[in-house]
Amino acid sequence: MSDLKAELIRLLEEIPGVLHKSYPERADEFSTLHFCGKEIGHFHDHQELDLRLGRALIKKFGLKAPSDTRYHPERSKSSHYIMLRFTNMEEVRQVGSLVRLLCEELSPE
């Protein structure tokens, strides 16, 4: 696992209700991200998180998937999921902030 992915997972697990689940039997770096028992996203590799952010938040922040992503390149623009790439610490913090915002919106309280 890359240092950036490890740091992002560390930040995300600080959010109450967030759980990261790895699959050591898999040869790739696929793992899932859960909030209050429900999957909210998954990592395909060490630098991209496929997050179920919702159309409203995707639109609000003007987010677009990386044009050169290997995962879901033909995804519909109306999808609830957005591929988020992180290649430096600033992007790790940005992705962490988006996940925190999503969890606040999903929080049952």
PDB file of N, CA and C in Angstrom:
ATOM      1  N   MET A   1       0.847  -1.175   0.000  1.00  0.00           N
ATOM      2  CA  MET A   1       0.000   0.000   0.000  1.00  0.00           C
ATOM      3  C   MET A   1       0.894   1.240   0.000  1.00  0.00           C
ATOM      4  N   SER A   2       0.519   2.213  -0.798  1.00  0.00           N
ATOM      5  CA  SER A   2       1.311   3.437  -0.872  1.00  0.00           C
ATOM      6  C   SER A   2       1.153   4.248   0.415  1.00  0.00           C
ATOM      7  N   ASP A   3       2.134   5.116   0.663  1.00  0.00           N
ATOM      8  CA  ASP A   3       2.068   5.985   1.840  1.00  0.00           C
ATOM      9  C   ASP A   3       0.858   6.907   1.783  1.00  0.00           C
ATOM     10  N   LEU A   4       0.527   7.414   0.580  1.00  0.00           N
ATOM     11  CA  LEU A   4      -0.615   8.320   0.449  1.00  0.00           C
ATOM     12  C   LEU A   4      -1.926   7.603   0.753  1.00  0.00           C
ATOM     13  N   LYS A   5      -2.075   6.392   0.241  1.00  0.00           N
ATOM     14  CA  LYS A   5      -3.301   5.639   0.524  1.00  0.00           C
ATOM     15  C   LYS A   5      -3.389   5.328   2.016  1.00  0.00           C
ATOM     16  N   ALA A   6      -2.278   4.943   2.612  1.00  0.00           N
ATOM     17  CA  ALA A   6      -2.269   4.644   4.048  1.00  0.00           C
ATOM     18  C   ALA A   6      -2.652   5.880   4.858  1.00  0.00           C
ATOM     19  N   GLU A   7      -2.146   7.044   4.472  1.00  0.00           N
ATOM     20  CA  GLU A   7      -2.483   8.280   5.178  1.00  0.00           C
ATOM     21  C   GLU A   7      -3.952   8.634   4.991  1.00  0.00           C
ATOM     22  N   LEU A   8      -4.466   8.456   3.775  1.00  0.00           N
ATOM     23  CA  LEU A   8      -5.884   8.733   3.538  1.00  0.00           C
ATOM     24  C   LEU A   8      -6.753   7.807   4.388  1.00  0.00           C
ATOM     25  N   ILE A   9      -6.422   6.540   4.425  1.00  0.00           N
ATOM     26  CA  ILE A   9      -7.190   5.594   5.239  1.00  0.00           C
ATOM     27  C   ILE A   9      -7.129   5.997   6.712  1.00  0.00           C
ATOM     28  N   ARG A  10      -5.955   6.412   7.172  1.00  0.00           N
ATOM     29  CA  ARG A  10      -5.815   6.860   8.560  1.00  0.00           C
ATOM     30  C   ARG A  10      -6.746   8.047   8.840  1.00  0.00           C
ATOM     31  N   LEU A  11      -6.756   9.028   7.925  1.00  0.00           N
ATOM     32  CA  LEU A  11      -7.633  10.193   8.084  1.00  0.00           C
ATOM     33  C   LEU A  11      -9.104   9.787   8.080  1.00  0.00           C
ATOM     34  N   LEU A  12      -9.454   8.893   7.170  1.00  0.00           N
ATOM     35  CA  LEU A  12     -10.852   8.487   7.042  1.00  0.00           C
ATOM     36  C   LEU A  12     -11.327   7.712   8.259  1.00  0.00           C
ATOM     37  N   GLU A  13     -10.469   6.881   8.818  1.00  0.00           N
ATOM     38  CA  GLU A  13     -10.866   6.086   9.983  1.00  0.00           C
ATOM     39  C   GLU A  13     -11.002   6.928  11.248  1.00  0.00           C
ATOM     40  N   GLU A  14     -10.563   8.194  11.189  1.00  0.00           N
ATOM     41  CA  GLU A  14     -10.792   9.117  12.304  1.00  0.00           C
ATOM     42  C   GLU A  14     -12.238   9.620  12.318  1.00  0.00           C
ATOM     43  N   ILE A  15     -12.940   9.467  11.199  1.00  0.00           N
ATOM     44  CA  ILE A  15     -14.333   9.899  11.103  1.00  0.00           C
ATOM     45  C   ILE A  15     -15.197   8.845  11.802  1.00  0.00           C
ATOM     46  N   PRO A  16     -15.983   9.255  12.800  1.00  0.00           N
ATOM     47  CA  PRO A  16     -16.831   8.271  13.491  1.00  0.00           C
ATOM     48  C   PRO A  16     -17.745   7.528  12.512  1.00  0.00           C
ATOM     49  N   GLY A  17     -17.741   6.203  12.616  1.00  0.00           N
ATOM     50  CA  GLY A  17     -18.596   5.375  11.771  1.00  0.00           C
ATOM     51  C   GLY A  17     -17.932   4.861  10.508  1.00  0.00           C
ATOM     52  N   VAL A  18     -16.712   5.338  10.210  1.00  0.00           N
ATOM     53  CA  VAL A  18     -16.023   4.917   8.982  1.00  0.00           C
ATOM     54  C   VAL A  18     -15.142   3.704   9.265  1.00  0.00           C
ATOM     55  N   LEU A  19     -15.218   2.741   8.365  1.00  0.00           N
ATOM     56  CA  LEU A  19     -14.412   1.522   8.450  1.00  0.00           C
ATOM     57  C   LEU A  19     -13.822   1.222   7.080  1.00  0.00           C
ATOM     58  N   HIS A  20     -12.534   0.932   7.053  1.00  0.00           N
ATOM     59  CA  HIS A  20     -11.861   0.505   5.828  1.00  0.00           C
ATOM     60  C   HIS A  20     -11.704  -1.005   5.891  1.00  0.00           C
ATOM     61  N   LYS A  21     -12.033  -1.682   4.797  1.00  0.00           N
ATOM     62  CA  LYS A  21     -11.911  -3.142   4.757  1.00  0.00           C
ATOM     63  C   LYS A  21     -11.007  -3.534   3.597  1.00  0.00           C
ATOM     64  N   SER A  22      -9.912  -4.197   3.914  1.00  0.00           N
ATOM     65  CA  SER A  22      -9.006  -4.691   2.875  1.00  0.00           C
ATOM     66  C   SER A  22      -9.335  -6.149   2.574  1.00  0.00           C
ATOM     67  N   TYR A  23      -8.861  -6.595   1.440  1.00  0.00           N
ATOM     68  CA  TYR A  23      -9.085  -7.971   0.999  1.00  0.00           C
ATOM     69  C   TYR A  23      -7.726  -8.585   0.684  1.00  0.00           C
ATOM     70  N   PRO A  24      -7.024  -9.098   1.707  1.00  0.00           N
ATOM     71  CA  PRO A  24      -5.661  -9.591   1.507  1.00  0.00           C
ATOM     72  C   PRO A  24      -5.554 -10.749   0.520  1.00  0.00           C
ATOM     73  N   GLU A  25      -6.669 -11.446   0.272  1.00  0.00           N
ATOM     74  CA  GLU A  25      -6.624 -12.561  -0.678  1.00  0.00           C
ATOM     75  C   GLU A  25      -6.578 -12.070  -2.123  1.00  0.00           C
ATOM     76  N   ARG A  26      -6.847 -10.797  -2.347  1.00  0.00           N
ATOM     77  CA  ARG A  26      -6.818 -10.240  -3.710  1.00  0.00           C
ATOM     78  C   ARG A  26      -5.407  -9.785  -4.052  1.00  0.00           C
ATOM     79  N   ALA A  27      -5.038  -9.948  -5.305  1.00  0.00           N
ATOM     80  CA  ALA A  27      -3.697  -9.566  -5.758  1.00  0.00           C
ATOM     81  C   ALA A  27      -3.589  -8.067  -6.037  1.00  0.00           C
ATOM     82  N   ASP A  28      -4.728  -7.424  -6.293  1.00  0.00           N
ATOM     83  CA  ASP A  28      -4.700  -5.978  -6.547  1.00  0.00           C
ATOM     84  C   ASP A  28      -4.867  -5.238  -5.211  1.00  0.00           C
ATOM     85  N   GLU A  29      -5.025  -3.945  -5.253  1.00  0.00           N
ATOM     86  CA  GLU A  29      -5.160  -3.172  -4.018  1.00  0.00           C
ATOM     87  C   GLU A  29      -6.612  -2.801  -3.723  1.00  0.00           C
ATOM     88  N   PHE A  30      -7.554  -3.569  -4.261  1.00  0.00           N
ATOM     89  CA  PHE A  30      -8.969  -3.276  -4.035  1.00  0.00           C
ATOM     90  C   PHE A  30      -9.298  -3.371  -2.550  1.00  0.00           C
ATOM     91  N   SER A  31     -10.028  -2.385  -2.063  1.00  0.00           N
ATOM     92  CA  SER A  31     -10.524  -2.392  -0.693  1.00  0.00           C
ATOM     93  C   SER A  31     -11.768  -1.512  -0.650  1.00  0.00           C
ATOM     94  N   THR A  32     -12.539  -1.641   0.417  1.00  0.00           N
ATOM     95  CA  THR A  32     -13.799  -0.903   0.487  1.00  0.00           C
ATOM     96  C   THR A  32     -13.819   0.044   1.678  1.00  0.00           C
ATOM     97  N   LEU A  33     -14.684   1.038   1.552  1.00  0.00           N
ATOM     98  CA  LEU A  33     -14.862   2.047   2.585  1.00  0.00           C
ATOM     99  C   LEU A  33     -16.337   2.036   2.987  1.00  0.00           C
ATOM    100  N   HIS A  34     -16.592   1.930   4.285  1.00  0.00           N
ATOM    101  CA  HIS A  34     -17.959   1.825   4.795  1.00  0.00           C
ATOM    102  C   HIS A  34     -18.237   2.937   5.798  1.00  0.00           C
ATOM    103  N   PHE A  35     -19.490   3.359   5.826  1.00  0.00           N
ATOM    104  CA  PHE A  35     -19.950   4.304   6.840  1.00  0.00           C
ATOM    105  C   PHE A  35     -21.216   3.731   7.465  1.00  0.00           C
ATOM    106  N   CYS A  36     -21.173   3.543   8.768  1.00  0.00           N
ATOM    107  CA  CYS A  36     -22.313   2.975   9.513  1.00  0.00           C
ATOM    108  C   CYS A  36     -22.808   1.685   8.867  1.00  0.00           C
ATOM    109  N   GLY A  37     -21.873   0.848   8.429  1.00  0.00           N
ATOM    110  CA  GLY A  37     -22.206  -0.460   7.883  1.00  0.00           C
ATOM    111  C   GLY A  37     -22.546  -0.498   6.412  1.00  0.00           C
ATOM    112  N   LYS A  38     -22.566   0.645   5.744  1.00  0.00           N
ATOM    113  CA  LYS A  38     -22.925   0.693   4.320  1.00  0.00           C
ATOM    114  C   LYS A  38     -21.706   1.117   3.494  1.00  0.00           C
ATOM    115  N   GLU A  39     -21.484   0.404   2.389  1.00  0.00           N
ATOM    116  CA  GLU A  39     -20.351   0.779   1.532  1.00  0.00           C
ATOM    117  C   GLU A  39     -20.620   2.137   0.889  1.00  0.00           C
ATOM    118  N   ILE A  40     -19.635   3.027   1.031  1.00  0.00           N
ATOM    119  CA  ILE A  40     -19.744   4.356   0.416  1.00  0.00           C
ATOM    120  C   ILE A  40     -18.687   4.568  -0.661  1.00  0.00           C
ATOM    121  N   GLY A  41     -17.772   3.629  -0.788  1.00  0.00           N
ATOM    122  CA  GLY A  41     -16.742   3.771  -1.810  1.00  0.00           C
ATOM    123  C   GLY A  41     -15.787   2.601  -1.788  1.00  0.00           C
ATOM    124  N   HIS A  42     -14.904   2.607  -2.776  1.00  0.00           N
ATOM    125  CA  HIS A  42     -13.894   1.556  -2.840  1.00  0.00           C
ATOM    126  C   HIS A  42     -12.654   2.063  -3.569  1.00  0.00           C
ATOM    127  N   PHE A  43     -11.525   1.520  -3.160  1.00  0.00           N
ATOM    128  CA  PHE A  43     -10.243   1.804  -3.794  1.00  0.00           C
ATOM    129  C   PHE A  43      -9.988   0.713  -4.816  1.00  0.00           C
ATOM    130  N   HIS A  44      -9.691   1.109  -6.048  1.00  0.00           N
ATOM    131  CA  HIS A  44      -9.292   0.129  -7.050  1.00  0.00           C
ATOM    132  C   HIS A  44      -7.788  -0.117  -6.980  1.00  0.00           C
ATOM    133  N   ASP A  45      -7.064   0.895  -6.556  1.00  0.00           N
ATOM    134  CA  ASP A  45      -5.603   0.807  -6.508  1.00  0.00           C
ATOM    135  C   ASP A  45      -5.094   1.734  -5.412  1.00  0.00           C
ATOM    136  N   HIS A  46      -3.855   2.168  -5.527  1.00  0.00           N
ATOM    137  CA  HIS A  46      -3.228   2.976  -4.480  1.00  0.00           C
ATOM    138  C   HIS A  46      -3.422   4.481  -4.639  1.00  0.00           C
ATOM    139  N   GLN A  47      -4.147   4.924  -5.692  1.00  0.00           N
ATOM    140  CA  GLN A  47      -4.276   6.374  -5.871  1.00  0.00           C
ATOM    141  C   GLN A  47      -5.652   6.836  -6.334  1.00  0.00           C
ATOM    142  N   GLU A  48      -6.648   5.959  -6.342  1.00  0.00           N
ATOM    143  CA  GLU A  48      -7.988   6.369  -6.742  1.00  0.00           C
ATOM    144  C   GLU A  48      -9.044   5.761  -5.822  1.00  0.00           C
ATOM    145  N   LEU A  49      -9.933   6.636  -5.353  1.00  0.00           N
ATOM    146  CA  LEU A  49     -11.076   6.220  -4.550  1.00  0.00           C
ATOM    147  C   LEU A  49     -12.331   6.472  -5.366  1.00  0.00           C
ATOM    148  N   ASP A  50     -13.138   5.449  -5.542  1.00  0.00           N
ATOM    149  CA  ASP A  50     -14.414   5.550  -6.238  1.00  0.00           C
ATOM    150  C   ASP A  50     -15.465   5.781  -5.150  1.00  0.00           C
ATOM    151  N   LEU A  51     -15.915   7.024  -5.011  1.00  0.00           N
ATOM    152  CA  LEU A  51     -16.751   7.436  -3.886  1.00  0.00           C
ATOM    153  C   LEU A  51     -18.192   7.675  -4.317  1.00  0.00           C
ATOM    154  N   ARG A  52     -19.133   7.144  -3.550  1.00  0.00           N
ATOM    155  CA  ARG A  52     -20.562   7.359  -3.820  1.00  0.00           C
ATOM    156  C   ARG A  52     -20.969   8.680  -3.166  1.00  0.00           C
ATOM    157  N   LEU A  53     -20.536   9.754  -3.786  1.00  0.00           N
ATOM    158  CA  LEU A  53     -20.722  11.091  -3.237  1.00  0.00           C
ATOM    159  C   LEU A  53     -22.120  11.637  -3.491  1.00  0.00           C
ATOM    160  N   GLY A  54     -22.760  11.160  -4.538  1.00  0.00           N
ATOM    161  CA  GLY A  54     -24.093  11.657  -4.889  1.00  0.00           C
ATOM    162  C   GLY A  54     -24.008  12.760  -5.928  1.00  0.00           C
ATOM    163  N   ARG A  55     -25.007  12.798  -6.783  1.00  0.00           N
ATOM    164  CA  ARG A  55     -24.999  13.763  -7.898  1.00  0.00           C
ATOM    165  C   ARG A  55     -24.977  15.208  -7.416  1.00  0.00           C
ATOM    166  N   ALA A  56     -25.716  15.501  -6.357  1.00  0.00           N
ATOM    167  CA  ALA A  56     -25.796  16.891  -5.891  1.00  0.00           C
ATOM    168  C   ALA A  56     -24.430  17.417  -5.448  1.00  0.00           C
ATOM    169  N   LEU A  57     -23.693  16.623  -4.659  1.00  0.00           N
ATOM    170  CA  LEU A  57     -22.379  17.078  -4.198  1.00  0.00           C
ATOM    171  C   LEU A  57     -21.360  17.085  -5.331  1.00  0.00           C
ATOM    172  N   ILE A  58     -21.449  16.121  -6.234  1.00  0.00           N
ATOM    173  CA  ILE A  58     -20.544  16.106  -7.387  1.00  0.00           C
ATOM    174  C   ILE A  58     -20.732  17.392  -8.185  1.00  0.00           C
ATOM    175  N   LYS A  59     -21.982  17.746  -8.409  1.00  0.00           N
ATOM    176  CA  LYS A  59     -22.284  18.967  -9.169  1.00  0.00           C
ATOM    177  C   LYS A  59     -21.885  20.210  -8.379  1.00  0.00           C
ATOM    178  N   LYS A  60     -22.208  20.241  -7.094  1.00  0.00           N
ATOM    179  CA  LYS A  60     -21.905  21.402  -6.250  1.00  0.00           C
ATOM    180  C   LYS A  60     -20.423  21.756  -6.291  1.00  0.00           C
ATOM    181  N   PHE A  61     -19.563  20.743  -6.268  1.00  0.00           N
ATOM    182  CA  PHE A  61     -18.123  20.977  -6.251  1.00  0.00           C
ATOM    183  C   PHE A  61     -17.493  20.924  -7.641  1.00  0.00           C
ATOM    184  N   GLY A  62     -18.308  20.690  -8.670  1.00  0.00           N
ATOM    185  CA  GLY A  62     -17.795  20.665 -10.040  1.00  0.00           C
ATOM    186  C   GLY A  62     -16.773  19.567 -10.276  1.00  0.00           C
ATOM    187  N   LEU A  63     -16.979  18.423  -9.647  1.00  0.00           N
ATOM    188  CA  LEU A  63     -16.004  17.329  -9.733  1.00  0.00           C
ATOM    189  C   LEU A  63     -16.124  16.578 -11.046  1.00  0.00           C
ATOM    190  N   LYS A  64     -14.971  16.173 -11.558  1.00  0.00           N
ATOM    191  CA  LYS A  64     -14.910  15.360 -12.771  1.00  0.00           C
ATOM    192  C   LYS A  64     -13.883  14.258 -12.543  1.00  0.00           C
ATOM    193  N   ALA A  65     -14.191  13.081 -13.049  1.00  0.00           N
ATOM    194  CA  ALA A  65     -13.257  11.959 -12.921  1.00  0.00           C
ATOM    195  C   ALA A  65     -12.014  12.240 -13.758  1.00  0.00           C
ATOM    196  N   PRO A  66     -10.865  11.705 -13.346  1.00  0.00           N
ATOM    197  CA  PRO A  66      -9.662  11.865 -14.165  1.00  0.00           C
ATOM    198  C   PRO A  66      -9.904  11.294 -15.561  1.00  0.00           C
ATOM    199  N   SER A  67      -9.489  12.012 -16.582  1.00  0.00           N
ATOM    200  CA  SER A  67      -9.747  11.572 -17.961  1.00  0.00           C
ATOM    201  C   SER A  67      -8.986  10.300 -18.314  1.00  0.00           C
ATOM    202  N   ASP A  68      -7.923  10.013 -17.580  1.00  0.00           N
ATOM    203  CA  ASP A  68      -7.111   8.837 -17.891  1.00  0.00           C
ATOM    204  C   ASP A  68      -7.290   7.694 -16.888  1.00  0.00           C
ATOM    205  N   THR A  69      -8.396   7.710 -16.138  1.00  0.00           N
ATOM    206  CA  THR A  69      -8.622   6.622 -15.188  1.00  0.00           C
ATOM    207  C   THR A  69      -8.808   5.296 -15.931  1.00  0.00           C
ATOM    208  N   ARG A  70      -8.313   4.234 -15.321  1.00  0.00           N
ATOM    209  CA  ARG A  70      -8.473   2.896 -15.911  1.00  0.00           C
ATOM    210  C   ARG A  70      -9.776   2.242 -15.457  1.00  0.00           C
ATOM    211  N   TYR A  71     -10.423   2.842 -14.479  1.00  0.00           N
ATOM    212  CA  TYR A  71     -11.594   2.233 -13.860  1.00  0.00           C
ATOM    213  C   TYR A  71     -12.848   3.031 -14.203  1.00  0.00           C
ATOM    214  N   HIS A  72     -13.810   2.382 -14.781  1.00  0.00           N
ATOM    215  CA  HIS A  72     -15.089   2.997 -15.152  1.00  0.00           C
ATOM    216  C   HIS A  72     -14.929   4.217 -16.061  1.00  0.00           C
ATOM    217  N   PRO A  73     -14.121   4.138 -17.112  1.00  0.00           N
ATOM    218  CA  PRO A  73     -13.912   5.322 -17.965  1.00  0.00           C
ATOM    219  C   PRO A  73     -15.168   5.767 -18.706  1.00  0.00           C
ATOM    220  N   GLU A  74     -16.125   4.879 -18.881  1.00  0.00           N
ATOM    221  CA  GLU A  74     -17.361   5.209 -19.611  1.00  0.00           C
ATOM    222  C   GLU A  74     -18.535   5.476 -18.668  1.00  0.00           C
ATOM    223  N   ARG A  75     -18.244   5.771 -17.425  1.00  0.00           N
ATOM    224  CA  ARG A  75     -19.302   5.984 -16.438  1.00  0.00           C
ATOM    225  C   ARG A  75     -20.201   7.150 -16.853  1.00  0.00           C
ATOM    226  N   SER A  76     -21.479   6.987 -16.618  1.00  0.00           N
ATOM    227  CA  SER A  76     -22.469   8.019 -16.930  1.00  0.00           C
ATOM    228  C   SER A  76     -22.207   9.283 -16.113  1.00  0.00           C
ATOM    229  N   LYS A  77     -22.430  10.423 -16.717  1.00  0.00           N
ATOM    230  CA  LYS A  77     -22.274  11.694 -16.011  1.00  0.00           C
ATOM    231  C   LYS A  77     -23.315  11.845 -14.903  1.00  0.00           C
ATOM    232  N   SER A  78     -24.373  11.047 -14.953  1.00  0.00           N
ATOM    233  CA  SER A  78     -25.415  11.130 -13.921  1.00  0.00           C
ATOM    234  C   SER A  78     -25.201  10.119 -12.786  1.00  0.00           C
ATOM    235  N   SER A  79     -24.053   9.458 -12.776  1.00  0.00           N
ATOM    236  CA  SER A  79     -23.757   8.473 -11.739  1.00  0.00           C
ATOM    237  C   SER A  79     -23.651   9.135 -10.365  1.00  0.00           C
ATOM    238  N   HIS A  80     -23.976   8.388  -9.336  1.00  0.00           N
ATOM    239  CA  HIS A  80     -23.801   8.847  -7.958  1.00  0.00           C
ATOM    240  C   HIS A  80     -22.344   8.709  -7.516  1.00  0.00           C
ATOM    241  N   TYR A  81     -21.559   7.963  -8.293  1.00  0.00           N
ATOM    242  CA  TYR A  81     -20.153   7.731  -7.961  1.00  0.00           C
ATOM    243  C   TYR A  81     -19.246   8.688  -8.715  1.00  0.00           C
ATOM    244  N   ILE A  82     -18.134   9.044  -8.079  1.00  0.00           N
ATOM    245  CA  ILE A  82     -17.098   9.857  -8.723  1.00  0.00           C
ATOM    246  C   ILE A  82     -15.734   9.258  -8.364  1.00  0.00           C
ATOM    247  N   MET A  83     -14.869   9.125  -9.363  1.00  0.00           N
ATOM    248  CA  MET A  83     -13.517   8.633  -9.140  1.00  0.00           C
ATOM    249  C   MET A  83     -12.661   9.810  -8.691  1.00  0.00           C
ATOM    250  N   LEU A  84     -12.042   9.677  -7.530  1.00  0.00           N
ATOM    251  CA  LEU A  84     -11.198  10.731  -6.975  1.00  0.00           C
ATOM    252  C   LEU A  84      -9.759  10.243  -6.918  1.00  0.00           C
ATOM    253  N   ARG A  85      -8.868  10.942  -7.595  1.00  0.00           N
ATOM    254  CA  ARG A  85      -7.448  10.570  -7.604  1.00  0.00           C
ATOM    255  C   ARG A  85      -6.703  11.421  -6.580  1.00  0.00           C
ATOM    256  N   PHE A  86      -5.742  10.800  -5.918  1.00  0.00           N
ATOM    257  CA  PHE A  86      -4.902  11.527  -4.961  1.00  0.00           C
ATOM    258  C   PHE A  86      -3.446  11.160  -5.226  1.00  0.00           C
ATOM    259  N   THR A  87      -2.648  12.178  -5.535  1.00  0.00           N
ATOM    260  CA  THR A  87      -1.238  11.955  -5.871  1.00  0.00           C
ATOM    261  C   THR A  87      -0.302  12.770  -4.990  1.00  0.00           C
ATOM    262  N   ASN A  88      -0.869  13.539  -4.059  1.00  0.00           N
ATOM    263  CA  ASN A  88      -0.058  14.317  -3.122  1.00  0.00           C
ATOM    264  C   ASN A  88      -0.881  14.540  -1.852  1.00  0.00           C
ATOM    265  N   MET A  89      -0.248  15.090  -0.821  1.00  0.00           N
ATOM    266  CA  MET A  89      -0.926  15.246   0.473  1.00  0.00           C
ATOM    267  C   MET A  89      -2.099  16.220   0.409  1.00  0.00           C
ATOM    268  N   GLU A  90      -1.998  17.253  -0.411  1.00  0.00           N
ATOM    269  CA  GLU A  90      -3.124  18.183  -0.527  1.00  0.00           C
ATOM    270  C   GLU A  90      -4.355  17.458  -1.075  1.00  0.00           C
ATOM    271  N   GLU A  91      -4.161  16.613  -2.083  1.00  0.00           N
ATOM    272  CA  GLU A  91      -5.283  15.848  -2.638  1.00  0.00           C
ATOM    273  C   GLU A  91      -5.815  14.832  -1.632  1.00  0.00           C
ATOM    274  N   VAL A  92      -4.933  14.247  -0.831  1.00  0.00           N
ATOM    275  CA  VAL A  92      -5.372  13.331   0.233  1.00  0.00           C
ATOM    276  C   VAL A  92      -6.301  14.073   1.191  1.00  0.00           C
ATOM    277  N   ARG A  93      -5.914  15.280   1.590  1.00  0.00           N
ATOM    278  CA  ARG A  93      -6.748  16.076   2.500  1.00  0.00           C
ATOM    279  C   ARG A  93      -8.075  16.460   1.840  1.00  0.00           C
ATOM    280  N   GLN A  94      -8.039  16.798   0.543  1.00  0.00           N
ATOM    281  CA  GLN A  94      -9.270  17.151  -0.168  1.00  0.00           C
ATOM    282  C   GLN A  94     -10.235  15.966  -0.220  1.00  0.00           C
ATOM    283  N   VAL A  95      -9.708  14.789  -0.552  1.00  0.00           N
ATOM    284  CA  VAL A  95     -10.554  13.587  -0.590  1.00  0.00           C
ATOM    285  C   VAL A  95     -11.101  13.304   0.810  1.00  0.00           C
ATOM    286  N   GLY A  96     -10.246  13.441   1.816  1.00  0.00           N
ATOM    287  CA  GLY A  96     -10.703  13.247   3.190  1.00  0.00           C
ATOM    288  C   GLY A  96     -11.833  14.193   3.563  1.00  0.00           C
ATOM    289  N   SER A  97     -11.735  15.436   3.128  1.00  0.00           N
ATOM    290  CA  SER A  97     -12.788  16.424   3.404  1.00  0.00           C
ATOM    291  C   SER A  97     -14.096  16.053   2.718  1.00  0.00           C
ATOM    292  N   LEU A  98     -14.008  15.554   1.486  1.00  0.00           N
ATOM    293  CA  LEU A  98     -15.222  15.137   0.773  1.00  0.00           C
ATOM    294  C   LEU A  98     -15.889  13.948   1.465  1.00  0.00           C
ATOM    295  N   VAL A  99     -15.082  13.004   1.918  1.00  0.00           N
ATOM    296  CA  VAL A  99     -15.646  11.846   2.622  1.00  0.00           C
ATOM    297  C   VAL A  99     -16.288  12.302   3.931  1.00  0.00           C
ATOM    298  N   ARG A 100     -15.630  13.199   4.641  1.00  0.00           N
ATOM    299  CA  ARG A 100     -16.194  13.717   5.894  1.00  0.00           C
ATOM    300  C   ARG A 100     -17.535  14.411   5.634  1.00  0.00           C
ATOM    301  N   LEU A 101     -17.594  15.222   4.588  1.00  0.00           N
ATOM    302  CA  LEU A 101     -18.833  15.909   4.223  1.00  0.00           C
ATOM    303  C   LEU A 101     -19.938  14.900   3.893  1.00  0.00           C
ATOM    304  N   LEU A 102     -19.587  13.873   3.119  1.00  0.00           N
ATOM    305  CA  LEU A 102     -20.559  12.833   2.784  1.00  0.00           C
ATOM    306  C   LEU A 102     -21.086  12.159   4.049  1.00  0.00           C
ATOM    307  N   CYS A 103     -20.195  11.819   4.961  1.00  0.00           N
ATOM    308  CA  CYS A 103     -20.613  11.146   6.193  1.00  0.00           C
ATOM    309  C   CYS A 103     -21.510  12.043   7.038  1.00  0.00           C
ATOM    310  N   GLU A 104     -21.227  13.339   7.051  1.00  0.00           N
ATOM    311  CA  GLU A 104     -22.101  14.269   7.777  1.00  0.00           C
ATOM    312  C   GLU A 104     -23.506  14.256   7.178  1.00  0.00           C
ATOM    313  N   GLU A 105     -23.579  14.202   5.850  1.00  0.00           N
ATOM    314  CA  GLU A 105     -24.888  14.171   5.188  1.00  0.00           C
ATOM    315  C   GLU A 105     -25.620  12.854   5.436  1.00  0.00           C
ATOM    316  N   LEU A 106     -24.870  11.759   5.524  1.00  0.00           N
ATOM    317  CA  LEU A 106     -25.477  10.441   5.714  1.00  0.00           C
ATOM    318  C   LEU A 106     -25.760  10.113   7.174  1.00  0.00           C
ATOM    319  N   SER A 107     -25.187  10.894   8.072  1.00  0.00           N
ATOM    320  CA  SER A 107     -25.291  10.601   9.497  1.00  0.00           C
ATOM    321  C   SER A 107     -26.747  10.556   9.946  1.00  0.00           C
ATOM    322  N   PRO A 108     -27.102   9.517  10.707  1.00  0.00           N
ATOM    323  CA  PRO A 108     -28.487   9.369  11.155  1.00  0.00           C
ATOM    324  C   PRO A 108     -28.896  10.406  12.199  1.00  0.00           C
ATOM    325  N   GLU A 109     -27.954  11.123  12.770  1.00  0.00           N
ATOM    326  CA  GLU A 109     -28.278  12.109  13.824  1.00  0.00           C
ATOM    327  C   GLU A 109     -28.696  13.423  13.241  1.00  0.00           C
TER     328      GLU A 109
END
